[in-house]
Tab-separated table of C-alpha atoms in Angstrom:
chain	number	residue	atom	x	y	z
A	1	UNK	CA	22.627	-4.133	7.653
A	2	UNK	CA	25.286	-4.671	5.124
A	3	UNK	CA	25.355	-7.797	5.793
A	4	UNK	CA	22.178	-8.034	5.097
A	5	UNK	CA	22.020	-6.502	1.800
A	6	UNK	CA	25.097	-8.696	0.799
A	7	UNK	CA	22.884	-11.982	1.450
A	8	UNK	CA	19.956	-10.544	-0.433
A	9	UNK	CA	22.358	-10.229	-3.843
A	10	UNK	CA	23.679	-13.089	-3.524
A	11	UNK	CA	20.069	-14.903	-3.141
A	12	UNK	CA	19.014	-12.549	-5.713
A	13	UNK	CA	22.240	-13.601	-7.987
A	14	UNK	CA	20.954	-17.574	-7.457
A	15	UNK	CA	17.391	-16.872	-8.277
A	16	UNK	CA	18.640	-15.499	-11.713
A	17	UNK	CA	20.960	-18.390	-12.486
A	18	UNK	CA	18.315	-20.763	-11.658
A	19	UNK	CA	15.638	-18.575	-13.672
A	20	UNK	CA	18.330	-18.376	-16.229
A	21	UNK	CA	18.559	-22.511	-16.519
A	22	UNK	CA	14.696	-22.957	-16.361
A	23	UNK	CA	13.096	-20.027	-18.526
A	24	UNK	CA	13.915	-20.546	-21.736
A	25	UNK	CA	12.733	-24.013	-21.711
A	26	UNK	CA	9.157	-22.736	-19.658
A	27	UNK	CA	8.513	-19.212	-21.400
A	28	UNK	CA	6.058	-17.478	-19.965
A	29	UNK	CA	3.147	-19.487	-22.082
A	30	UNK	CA	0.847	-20.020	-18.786
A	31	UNK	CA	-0.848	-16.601	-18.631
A	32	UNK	CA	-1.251	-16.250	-21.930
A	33	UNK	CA	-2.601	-19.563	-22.580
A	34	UNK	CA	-5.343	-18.801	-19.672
A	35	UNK	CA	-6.003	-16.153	-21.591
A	36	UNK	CA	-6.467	-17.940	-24.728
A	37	UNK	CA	-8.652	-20.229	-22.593
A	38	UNK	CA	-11.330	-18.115	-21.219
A	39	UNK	CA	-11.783	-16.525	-24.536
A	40	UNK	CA	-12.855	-19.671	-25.783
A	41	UNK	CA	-14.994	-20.638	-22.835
A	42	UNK	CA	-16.820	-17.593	-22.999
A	43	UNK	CA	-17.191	-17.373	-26.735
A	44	UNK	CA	-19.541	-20.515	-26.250
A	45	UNK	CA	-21.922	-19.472	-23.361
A	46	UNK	CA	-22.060	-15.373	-24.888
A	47	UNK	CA	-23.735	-16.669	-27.609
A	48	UNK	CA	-26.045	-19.530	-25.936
A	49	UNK	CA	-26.892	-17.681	-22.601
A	50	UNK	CA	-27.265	-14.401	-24.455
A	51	UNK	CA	-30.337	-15.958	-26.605
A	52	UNK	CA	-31.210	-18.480	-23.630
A	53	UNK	CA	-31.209	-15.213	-21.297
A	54	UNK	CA	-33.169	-13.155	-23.919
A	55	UNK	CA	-36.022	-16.173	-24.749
A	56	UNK	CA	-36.896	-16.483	-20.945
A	57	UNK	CA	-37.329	-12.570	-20.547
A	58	UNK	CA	-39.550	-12.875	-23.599
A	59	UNK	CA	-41.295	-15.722	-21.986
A	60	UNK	CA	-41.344	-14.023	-18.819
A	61	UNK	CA	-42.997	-10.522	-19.758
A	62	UNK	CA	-45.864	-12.835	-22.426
A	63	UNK	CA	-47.088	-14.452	-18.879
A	64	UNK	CA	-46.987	-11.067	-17.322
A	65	UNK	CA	-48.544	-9.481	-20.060
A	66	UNK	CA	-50.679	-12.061	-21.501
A	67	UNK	CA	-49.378	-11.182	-24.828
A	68	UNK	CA	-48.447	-15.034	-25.889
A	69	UNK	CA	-46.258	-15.464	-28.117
A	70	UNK	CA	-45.474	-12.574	-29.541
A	71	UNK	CA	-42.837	-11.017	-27.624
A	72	UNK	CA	-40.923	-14.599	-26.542
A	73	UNK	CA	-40.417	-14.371	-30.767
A	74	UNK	CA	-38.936	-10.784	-30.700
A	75	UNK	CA	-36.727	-10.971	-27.828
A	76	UNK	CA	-35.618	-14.589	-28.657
A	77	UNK	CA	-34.597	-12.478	-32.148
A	78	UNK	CA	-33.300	-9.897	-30.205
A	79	UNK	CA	-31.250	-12.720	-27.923
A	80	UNK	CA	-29.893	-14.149	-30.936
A	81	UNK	CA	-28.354	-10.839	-32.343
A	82	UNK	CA	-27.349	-9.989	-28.731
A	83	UNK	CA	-25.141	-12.918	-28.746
A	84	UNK	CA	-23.572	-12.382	-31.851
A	85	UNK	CA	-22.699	-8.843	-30.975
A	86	UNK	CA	-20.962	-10.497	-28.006
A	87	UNK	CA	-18.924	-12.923	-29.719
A	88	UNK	CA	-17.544	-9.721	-32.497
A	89	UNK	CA	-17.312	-7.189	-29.328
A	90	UNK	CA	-14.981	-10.442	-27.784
A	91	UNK	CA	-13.016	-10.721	-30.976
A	92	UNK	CA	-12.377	-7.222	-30.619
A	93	UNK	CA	-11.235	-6.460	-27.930
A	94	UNK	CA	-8.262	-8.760	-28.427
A	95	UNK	CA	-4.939	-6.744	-28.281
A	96	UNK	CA	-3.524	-7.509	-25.146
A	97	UNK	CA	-3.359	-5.815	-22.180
A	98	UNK	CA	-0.019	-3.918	-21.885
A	99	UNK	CA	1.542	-5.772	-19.309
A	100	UNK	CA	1.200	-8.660	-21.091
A	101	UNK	CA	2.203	-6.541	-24.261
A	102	UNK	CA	5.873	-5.855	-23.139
A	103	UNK	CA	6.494	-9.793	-22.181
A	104	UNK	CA	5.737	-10.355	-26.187
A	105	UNK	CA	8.113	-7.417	-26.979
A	106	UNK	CA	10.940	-8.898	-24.976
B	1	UNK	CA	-25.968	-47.586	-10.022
B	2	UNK	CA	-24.964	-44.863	-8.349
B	3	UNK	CA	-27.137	-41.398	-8.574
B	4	UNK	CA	-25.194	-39.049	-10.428
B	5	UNK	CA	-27.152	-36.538	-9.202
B	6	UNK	CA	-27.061	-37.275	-5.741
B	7	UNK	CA	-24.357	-34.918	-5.045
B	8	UNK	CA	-25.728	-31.584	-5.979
B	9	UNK	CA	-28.477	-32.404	-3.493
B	10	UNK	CA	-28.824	-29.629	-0.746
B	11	UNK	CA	-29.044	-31.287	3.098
B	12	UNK	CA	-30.121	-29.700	5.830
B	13	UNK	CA	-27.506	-29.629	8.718
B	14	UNK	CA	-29.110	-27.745	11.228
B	15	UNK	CA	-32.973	-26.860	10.559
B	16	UNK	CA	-33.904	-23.689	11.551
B	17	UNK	CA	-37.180	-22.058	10.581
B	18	UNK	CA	-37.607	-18.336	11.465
B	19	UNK	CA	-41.209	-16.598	10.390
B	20	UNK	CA	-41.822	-19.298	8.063
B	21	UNK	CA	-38.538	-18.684	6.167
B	22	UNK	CA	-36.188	-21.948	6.344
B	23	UNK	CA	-33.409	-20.473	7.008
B	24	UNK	CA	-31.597	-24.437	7.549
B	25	UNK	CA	-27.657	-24.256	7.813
B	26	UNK	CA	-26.975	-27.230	4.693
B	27	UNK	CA	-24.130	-28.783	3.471
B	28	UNK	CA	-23.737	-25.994	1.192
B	29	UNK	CA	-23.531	-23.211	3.590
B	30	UNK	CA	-21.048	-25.024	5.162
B	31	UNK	CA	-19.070	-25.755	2.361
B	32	UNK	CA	-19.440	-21.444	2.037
B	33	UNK	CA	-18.061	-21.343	5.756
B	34	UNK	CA	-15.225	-23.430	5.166
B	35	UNK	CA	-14.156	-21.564	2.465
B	36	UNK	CA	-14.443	-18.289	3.637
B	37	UNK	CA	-12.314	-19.728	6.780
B	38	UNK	CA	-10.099	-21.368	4.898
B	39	UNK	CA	-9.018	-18.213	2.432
B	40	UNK	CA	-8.809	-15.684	5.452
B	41	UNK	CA	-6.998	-18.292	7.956
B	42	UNK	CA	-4.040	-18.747	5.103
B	43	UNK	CA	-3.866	-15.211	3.738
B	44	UNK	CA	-3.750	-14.103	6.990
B	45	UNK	CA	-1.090	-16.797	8.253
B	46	UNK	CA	0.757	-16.625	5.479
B	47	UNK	CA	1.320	-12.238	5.603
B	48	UNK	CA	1.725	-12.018	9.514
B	49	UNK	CA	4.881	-13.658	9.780
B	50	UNK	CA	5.863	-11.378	6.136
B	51	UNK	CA	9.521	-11.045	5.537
B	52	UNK	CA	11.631	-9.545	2.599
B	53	UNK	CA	12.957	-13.285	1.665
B	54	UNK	CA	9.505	-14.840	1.654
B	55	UNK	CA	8.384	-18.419	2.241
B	56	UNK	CA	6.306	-20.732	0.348
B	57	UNK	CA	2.693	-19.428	1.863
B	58	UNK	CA	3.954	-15.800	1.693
B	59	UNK	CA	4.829	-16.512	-1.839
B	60	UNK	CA	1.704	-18.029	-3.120
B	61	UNK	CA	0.189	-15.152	-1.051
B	62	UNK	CA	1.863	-12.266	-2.646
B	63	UNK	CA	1.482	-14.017	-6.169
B	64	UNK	CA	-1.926	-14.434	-5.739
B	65	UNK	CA	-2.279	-10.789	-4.864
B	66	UNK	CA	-0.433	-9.273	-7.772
B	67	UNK	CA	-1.913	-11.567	-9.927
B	68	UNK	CA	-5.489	-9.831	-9.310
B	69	UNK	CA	-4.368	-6.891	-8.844
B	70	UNK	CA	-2.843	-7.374	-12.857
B	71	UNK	CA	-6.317	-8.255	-14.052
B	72	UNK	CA	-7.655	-5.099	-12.031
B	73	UNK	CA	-5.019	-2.601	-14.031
B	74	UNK	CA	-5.216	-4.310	-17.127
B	75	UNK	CA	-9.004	-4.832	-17.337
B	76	UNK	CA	-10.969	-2.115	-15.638
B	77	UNK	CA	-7.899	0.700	-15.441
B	78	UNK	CA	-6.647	2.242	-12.335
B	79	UNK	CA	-9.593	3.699	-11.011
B	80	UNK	CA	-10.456	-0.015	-11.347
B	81	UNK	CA	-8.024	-0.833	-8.447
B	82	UNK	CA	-10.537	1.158	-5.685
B	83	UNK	CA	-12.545	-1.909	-6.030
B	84	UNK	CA	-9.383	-4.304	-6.097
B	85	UNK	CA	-10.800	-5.865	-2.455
B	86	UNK	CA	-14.350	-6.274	-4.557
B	87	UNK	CA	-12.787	-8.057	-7.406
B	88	UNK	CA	-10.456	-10.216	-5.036
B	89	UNK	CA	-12.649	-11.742	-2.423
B	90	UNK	CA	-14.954	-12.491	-5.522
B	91	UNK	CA	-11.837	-14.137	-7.171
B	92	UNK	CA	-11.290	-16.317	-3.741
B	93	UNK	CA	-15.140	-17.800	-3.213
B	94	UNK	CA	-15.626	-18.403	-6.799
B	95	UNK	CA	-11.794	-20.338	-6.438
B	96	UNK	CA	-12.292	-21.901	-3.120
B	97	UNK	CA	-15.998	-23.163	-4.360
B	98	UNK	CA	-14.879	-24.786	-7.496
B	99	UNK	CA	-11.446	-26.368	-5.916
B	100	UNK	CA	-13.276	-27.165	-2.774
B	101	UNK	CA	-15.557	-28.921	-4.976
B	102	UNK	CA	-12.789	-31.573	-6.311
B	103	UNK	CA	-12.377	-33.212	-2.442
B	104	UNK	CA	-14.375	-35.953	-2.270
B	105	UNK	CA	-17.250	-36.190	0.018
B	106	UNK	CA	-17.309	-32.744	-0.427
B	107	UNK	CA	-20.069	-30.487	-1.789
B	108	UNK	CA	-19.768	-27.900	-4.489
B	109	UNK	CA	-21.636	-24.588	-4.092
B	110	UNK	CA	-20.885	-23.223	-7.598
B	111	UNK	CA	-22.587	-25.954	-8.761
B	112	UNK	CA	-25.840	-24.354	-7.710
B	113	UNK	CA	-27.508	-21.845	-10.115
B	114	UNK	CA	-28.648	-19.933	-6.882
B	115	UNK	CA	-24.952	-19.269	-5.383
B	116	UNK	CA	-23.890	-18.160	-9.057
B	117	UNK	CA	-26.758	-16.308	-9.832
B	118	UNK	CA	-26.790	-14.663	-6.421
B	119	UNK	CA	-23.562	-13.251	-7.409
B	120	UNK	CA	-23.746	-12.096	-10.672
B	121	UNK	CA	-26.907	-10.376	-9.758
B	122	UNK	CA	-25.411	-8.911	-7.385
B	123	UNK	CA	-22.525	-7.680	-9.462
B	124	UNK	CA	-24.844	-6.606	-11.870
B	125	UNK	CA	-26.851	-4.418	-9.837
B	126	UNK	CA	-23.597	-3.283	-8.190
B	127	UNK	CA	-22.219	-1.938	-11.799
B	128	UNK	CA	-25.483	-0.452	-12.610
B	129	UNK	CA	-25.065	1.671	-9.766
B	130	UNK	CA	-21.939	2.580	-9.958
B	131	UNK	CA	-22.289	3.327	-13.556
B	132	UNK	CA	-25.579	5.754	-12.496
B	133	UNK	CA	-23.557	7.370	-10.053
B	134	UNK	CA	-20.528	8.434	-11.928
B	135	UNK	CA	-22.365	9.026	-15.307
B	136	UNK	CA	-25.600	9.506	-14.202
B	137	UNK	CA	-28.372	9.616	-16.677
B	138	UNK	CA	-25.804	9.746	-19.206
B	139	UNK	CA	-24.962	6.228	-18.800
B	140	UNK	CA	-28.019	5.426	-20.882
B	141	UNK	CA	-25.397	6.440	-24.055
B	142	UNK	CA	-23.348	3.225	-23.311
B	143	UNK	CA	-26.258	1.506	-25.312
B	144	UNK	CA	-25.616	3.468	-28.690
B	145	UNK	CA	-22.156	3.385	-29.201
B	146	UNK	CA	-20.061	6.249	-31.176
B	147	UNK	CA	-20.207	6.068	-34.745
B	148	UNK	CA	-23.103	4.154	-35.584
B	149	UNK	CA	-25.141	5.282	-38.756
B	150	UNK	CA	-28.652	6.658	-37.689
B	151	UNK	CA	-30.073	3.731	-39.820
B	152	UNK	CA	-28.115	1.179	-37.973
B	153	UNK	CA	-29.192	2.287	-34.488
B	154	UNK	CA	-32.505	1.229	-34.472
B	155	UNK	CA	-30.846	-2.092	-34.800
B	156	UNK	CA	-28.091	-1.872	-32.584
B	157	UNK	CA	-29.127	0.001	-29.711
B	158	UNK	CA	-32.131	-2.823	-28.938
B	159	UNK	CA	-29.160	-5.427	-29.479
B	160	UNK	CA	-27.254	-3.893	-26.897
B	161	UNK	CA	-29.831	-3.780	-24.377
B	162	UNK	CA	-30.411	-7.396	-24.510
B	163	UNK	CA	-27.046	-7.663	-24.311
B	164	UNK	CA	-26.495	-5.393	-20.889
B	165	UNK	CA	-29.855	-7.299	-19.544
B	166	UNK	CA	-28.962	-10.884	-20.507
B	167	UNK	CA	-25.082	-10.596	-18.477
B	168	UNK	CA	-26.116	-11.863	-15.327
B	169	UNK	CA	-27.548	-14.597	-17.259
B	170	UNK	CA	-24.627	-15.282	-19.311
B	171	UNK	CA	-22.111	-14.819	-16.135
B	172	UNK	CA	-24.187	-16.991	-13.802
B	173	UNK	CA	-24.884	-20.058	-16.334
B	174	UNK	CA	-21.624	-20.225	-17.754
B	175	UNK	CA	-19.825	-21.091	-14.064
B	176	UNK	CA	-22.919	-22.931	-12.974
B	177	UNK	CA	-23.440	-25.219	-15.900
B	178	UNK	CA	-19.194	-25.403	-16.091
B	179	UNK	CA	-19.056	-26.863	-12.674
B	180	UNK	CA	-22.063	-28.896	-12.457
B	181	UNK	CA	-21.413	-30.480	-16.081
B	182	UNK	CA	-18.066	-31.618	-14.748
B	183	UNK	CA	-19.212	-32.692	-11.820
B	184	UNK	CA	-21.712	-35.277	-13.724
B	185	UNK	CA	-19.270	-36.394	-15.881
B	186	UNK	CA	-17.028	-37.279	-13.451
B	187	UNK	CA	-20.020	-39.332	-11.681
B	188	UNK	CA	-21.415	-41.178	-14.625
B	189	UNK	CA	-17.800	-42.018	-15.505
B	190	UNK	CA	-17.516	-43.350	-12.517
B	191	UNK	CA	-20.901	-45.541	-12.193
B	192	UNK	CA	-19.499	-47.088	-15.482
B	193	UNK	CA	-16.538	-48.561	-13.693
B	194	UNK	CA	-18.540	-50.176	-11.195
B	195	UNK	CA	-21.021	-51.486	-13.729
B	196	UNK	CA	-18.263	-52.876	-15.832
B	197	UNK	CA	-16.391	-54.226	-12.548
B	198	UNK	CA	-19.103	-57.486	-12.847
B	199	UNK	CA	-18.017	-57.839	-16.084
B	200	UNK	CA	-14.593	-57.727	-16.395
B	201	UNK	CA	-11.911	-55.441	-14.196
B	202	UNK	CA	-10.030	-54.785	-17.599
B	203	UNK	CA	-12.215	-53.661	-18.904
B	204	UNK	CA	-13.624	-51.115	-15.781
B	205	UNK	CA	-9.968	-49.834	-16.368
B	206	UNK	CA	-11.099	-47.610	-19.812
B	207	UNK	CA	-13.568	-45.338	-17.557
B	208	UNK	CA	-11.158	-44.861	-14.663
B	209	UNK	CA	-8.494	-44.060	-16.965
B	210	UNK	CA	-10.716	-41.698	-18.595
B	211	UNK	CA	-11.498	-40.305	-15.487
B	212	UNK	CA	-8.304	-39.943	-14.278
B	213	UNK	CA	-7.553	-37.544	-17.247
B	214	UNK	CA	-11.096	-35.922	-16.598
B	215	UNK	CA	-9.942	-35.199	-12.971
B	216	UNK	CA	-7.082	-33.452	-14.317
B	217	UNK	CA	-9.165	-31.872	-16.665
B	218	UNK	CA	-11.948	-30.458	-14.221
B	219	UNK	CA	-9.105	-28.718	-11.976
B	220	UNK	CA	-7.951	-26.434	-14.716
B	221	UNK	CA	-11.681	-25.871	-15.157
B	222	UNK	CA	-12.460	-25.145	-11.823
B	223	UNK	CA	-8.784	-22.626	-12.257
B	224	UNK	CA	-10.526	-21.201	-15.383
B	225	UNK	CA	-13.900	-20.819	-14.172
B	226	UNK	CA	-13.126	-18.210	-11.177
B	227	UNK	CA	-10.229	-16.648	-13.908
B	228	UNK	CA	-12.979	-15.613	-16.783
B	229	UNK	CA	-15.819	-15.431	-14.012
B	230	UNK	CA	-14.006	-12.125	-12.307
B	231	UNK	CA	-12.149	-10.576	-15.625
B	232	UNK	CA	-15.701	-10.598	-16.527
B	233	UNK	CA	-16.204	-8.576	-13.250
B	234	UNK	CA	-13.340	-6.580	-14.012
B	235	UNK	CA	-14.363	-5.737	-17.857
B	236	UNK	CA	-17.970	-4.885	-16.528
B	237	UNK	CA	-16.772	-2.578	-14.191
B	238	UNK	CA	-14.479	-0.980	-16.564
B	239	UNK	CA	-17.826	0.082	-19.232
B	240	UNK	CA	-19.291	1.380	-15.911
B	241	UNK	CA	-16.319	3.640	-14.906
B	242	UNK	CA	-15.296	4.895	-18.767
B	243	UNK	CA	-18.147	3.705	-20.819
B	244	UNK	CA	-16.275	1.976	-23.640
């Protein structure tokens, strides 16, 4: 058993060298760059399929209705403000997560 | 030329009509089958031999584990983390679709506005509920948020419908149009070398080069895709636990 243990500190004594050699260089840019990523990816499609989503509702409920055009024009309206309320509520919510908030303390 | 779109075509494998329903097996549904196989088969292989120094599978396993389980906590809270096994086997078909995709030969389900709409209406109706259940009718006042003038609300609270109604929209286009977008690209790109091959190979070498980069390219995209497709899951079912 304690030889056991003995191995494990030793492994866990090269991991840190080696993490020691290779971190600084690396930094730990990859999660927060995906991050970065898929804000901007959504940013895009919030505010297209938010109005595209909003129009075909609207276009939707006139054919059901029979009440041409009127309410593809308010809920295309309504799509359009939808989608801009996205895009602030995503610029909001930007602080990040505190996991992520201690690696930028350290 | 080659048809760009050829490869988003659905093909019957095995027909099979039942009650006038074609219920065929195509080349998508196996494409689903070897993916669900395919994530179980080396999760599973790689935790049952599970040691305290752990191997290369175990490793990707365990990473790939804590690394949803992350997005769970940091997205939806803990009481997220009851529907960690939701939010995970989401992660893996939405991954395994989009990387499956990038084989050649292969076909890409995610590509398909069905699959993804499938899901997100699914995970729309999903949230709904659980957001009735825990809140019940009081889950109407996620629409008018705290500390709105009275004025304001008439415009807001309308704006915030459309935006609840339109997410399964939003969620389902974005990975659809993502993956099938890429998918195109990568096919026209590559029509253009062959077209250019009669006239000169040098110059056949500017689309394949390009395409070599767009290759690249399409497998962080196919990486990002599944990433902002379940923190979405996770963020939606964090307003239906806690409402804001």
């Amino acid at each position: 058993m304690t030889n056991d243990e003995d191995k494990l500190k030793t492994l866990q004594a090269q991991i840190d060298a080696l993490k020691a050699k290779t971190e600084p260089a690396k930094g730990d840019g990859t999660t927060a760059d995906s991050r970065a990523m898929s804000v901007g990816m959504r940013a895009g499609t919030e505010l297209v399929g938010a109005t595209v989503g909003a129009a075909l509702i609207g276009y939707g409920l006139d054919r059901w209705l029979g009440t041409k055009p009127w309410l593809l024009i308010v809920m295309l309206l309504l799509g359009i403000g939808a989608g801009f309320l996205n895009i602030w509520k995503l610029t909001q919510n930007q602080d990040a997560p505190p996991s992520e908030k201690k690696i930028q303390d350290n | 030329m080659a048809d760009p779109i050829h490869q988003f075509v659905i093909q019957d494998i095995i027909p099979l009509n039942i009650g006038g329903i074609d219920l065929s097996f195509t080349n998508s549904a196996l494409w689903m089958v070897v993916a669900a196989g395919l994530s179980t088969t080396v999760l599973t292989m790689a935790m049952s031999r599970a040691s305290m120094v752990p191997g290369r599978l175990q490793v990707f396993a365990e990473s790939t584990y804590s690394f949803i389980a992350n997005m769970v906590r940091d997205n939806s809270g803990h009481d997220g983390m009851k529907y960690f096994p939701f939010v995970f086997t989401l992660f893996s078909v939405v991954l395994m679709g989009n990387m499956l995709g990038m084989i050649p030969y292969s076909f890409t389900y995610t590509s398909h506005l069905a699959v993804t709409a499938g899901l997100a209406v699914f995970i729309f109706l999903f949230v709904t509920a659980l957001g009735f259940a825990r809140h019940g009718l009081h889950f109407f006042e996620f629409f008018s948020p705290a500390g709105v003038p009275l004025a304001l609300k008439f415009i807001v609270v309308p704006l915030e419908i459309v935006s609840y109604l339109t997410r399964p929209i939003t969620l389902s286009m974005r990975l659809f149009a993502n993956m099938m977008a890429g998918h195109l690209v990568l096919k026209v790109f590559a029509g253009f070398c062959v077209s250019l091959m009669s006239i000169s190979i040098v110059a056949s070498v500017i689309p394949m080069a390009f395409n070599v980069i767009m290759i690249a390219f399409e497998f962080m995209i196919a990486f990002l895709q599944a990433y902002v497709f379940t923190i979405l899951t996770c963020i939606y079912l964090k307003d239906a636990l806690e409402m804001h």
